[in-house]
XYZ file of C-alpha atoms in Angstrom:
169
model
C 139.591 160.359 110.998
C 142.116 163.178 110.749
C 143.820 162.561 107.402
C 142.414 161.727 103.957
C 144.369 158.472 103.984
C 143.833 157.787 107.678
C 141.497 155.261 109.356
C 138.250 157.031 108.381
C 139.180 157.010 104.694
C 140.144 153.338 104.930
C 136.816 152.495 106.622
C 134.904 154.309 103.857
C 136.743 152.336 101.171
C 136.037 149.072 102.963
C 132.393 150.010 103.371
C 132.130 150.988 99.703
C 133.714 147.688 98.629
C 131.306 145.756 100.872
C 128.335 147.665 99.465
C 129.477 146.972 95.887
C 129.704 143.255 96.680
C 126.232 143.287 98.259
C 124.736 145.100 95.266
C 126.326 142.564 92.905
C 124.872 139.656 94.904
C 121.432 141.294 95.019
C 121.585 142.060 91.294
C 122.607 138.500 90.451
C 119.831 137.043 92.631
C 117.280 139.348 91.003
C 118.553 138.477 87.521
C 118.392 134.735 88.172
C 114.926 134.966 89.734
C 113.749 136.947 86.703
C 115.316 134.308 84.425
C 113.364 131.542 86.179
C 110.148 133.557 85.990
C 110.782 134.285 82.295
C 111.129 130.547 81.611
C 107.771 129.725 83.206
C 106.115 132.708 81.505
C 107.310 131.609 78.052
C 106.089 128.045 78.598
C 102.551 129.464 78.601
C 102.642 132.784 76.734
C 105.066 131.821 73.956
C 104.192 128.176 73.588
C 103.532 128.493 69.832
C 106.941 130.007 69.143
C 110.524 128.850 69.428
C 111.979 132.369 69.252
C 112.247 132.786 73.019
C 114.783 130.022 73.687
C 117.848 132.292 73.620
C 116.282 134.621 76.195
C 116.278 131.759 78.724
C 118.806 129.077 77.704
C 122.352 128.718 76.435
C 122.606 127.186 72.959
C 124.065 123.999 74.451
C 121.351 123.617 77.108
C 120.784 120.120 78.503
C 117.259 119.460 79.794
C 116.295 116.309 81.698
C 112.687 115.318 82.342
C 111.203 112.041 83.633
C 110.237 111.177 80.041
C 113.426 112.121 78.229
C 116.450 114.325 77.705
C 116.803 117.188 75.275
C 119.982 118.944 74.187
C 120.381 122.319 72.549
C 117.750 124.463 70.901
C 116.919 121.654 68.449
C 116.099 119.270 71.281
C 114.166 121.959 73.097
C 112.110 122.624 69.953
C 111.227 118.904 69.744
C 110.084 118.931 73.362
C 107.996 122.065 72.769
C 106.386 120.518 69.659
C 105.284 117.530 71.745
C 103.735 119.820 74.353
C 102.007 121.990 71.727
C 100.485 119.043 69.886
C 99.278 117.323 73.058
C 97.870 120.244 75.045
C 96.004 123.331 73.845
C 96.605 125.347 77.006
C 99.063 125.271 79.883
C 99.447 127.105 83.167
C 102.828 126.874 84.898
C 103.661 128.174 88.375
C 107.115 128.283 89.957
C 108.068 129.325 93.469
C 110.391 128.850 96.414
C 113.590 129.654 94.527
C 116.774 128.671 96.321
C 119.768 130.259 94.626
C 123.328 129.178 95.400
C 125.520 131.892 93.917
C 129.081 131.368 92.792
C 129.616 127.648 93.538
C 133.303 126.791 93.869
C 134.039 130.529 93.704
C 132.896 130.891 90.063
C 131.138 134.267 89.938
C 129.601 133.436 86.543
C 127.635 130.386 87.743
C 124.761 129.684 90.075
C 122.661 126.712 91.115
C 118.899 127.078 91.368
C 116.253 124.867 92.909
C 112.553 125.703 92.638
C 109.123 124.169 92.983
C 107.071 123.841 89.797
C 103.416 123.009 89.215
C 101.666 122.901 85.864
C 98.152 122.389 84.555
C 97.839 121.022 80.998
C 94.492 121.347 79.200
C 93.941 119.233 76.087
C 90.890 121.089 74.757
C 89.796 124.593 75.799
C 86.122 123.608 75.645
C 86.809 121.018 78.368
C 88.991 122.911 80.866
C 88.082 120.582 83.722
C 89.738 117.663 81.886
C 93.386 118.385 82.574
C 96.694 116.757 83.402
C 98.521 118.249 86.385
C 102.071 117.805 87.602
C 104.084 118.998 90.554
C 107.699 118.683 91.452
C 110.899 120.621 91.623
C 113.698 121.481 89.303
C 117.381 122.051 89.670
C 119.205 124.224 87.193
C 122.636 125.594 86.509
C 122.564 129.223 85.426
C 125.539 130.918 83.812
C 126.336 134.559 83.216
C 126.541 135.346 79.490
C 127.048 138.638 77.628
C 123.227 138.740 77.297
C 122.649 138.108 81.025
C 121.964 134.974 83.056
C 120.917 131.861 81.091
C 120.099 128.252 82.010
C 122.692 125.701 80.852
C 121.389 122.604 82.662
C 117.847 121.888 83.819
C 116.516 118.765 85.568
C 112.873 118.356 86.520
C 111.963 115.787 89.182
C 108.305 114.792 89.179
C 106.808 114.389 92.666
C 103.147 113.886 91.738
C 100.762 113.925 88.813
C 96.996 113.727 88.343
C 94.791 113.232 85.298
C 95.491 111.712 81.903
C 99.090 112.266 80.856
C 100.487 112.744 77.369
C 100.495 109.019 76.549
C 103.060 106.678 75.069
C 106.001 108.203 73.260
C 105.886 111.496 75.151
């Protein structure tokens, strides 16, 4: 504690480095949580538009659902068209995010697991006639120049209730 380069100075540098690392982890967790929330928000609020895809996904995104797989923005647009033509309204809820930062030491990747529930209403004048699902998803998020984006997404259905989309969906 007596010289500028002595033990006190060294402790301050170590503490500053530790604080920087903690802030980075907290920032990455917040960014990934916001990414997951943005995805669920767009499923409902932007369901009649395909312009939001690049704010959530990488261009080469690979999505896996119990009823099919979709690759890239073109595949995602096809999936969204099916949802838009089958259901007039949707209400998605996600929670219980588990974020595994930097798997295998890669500071530009993260794994996410979350619970997801959704209500799908065919006709607004009959809101009590709906199709509901619940399950969880696992995703791989990657850091891009535009921020965190989802590169892989797999939804596992645990339960459903009501009349589903029907054959071909």
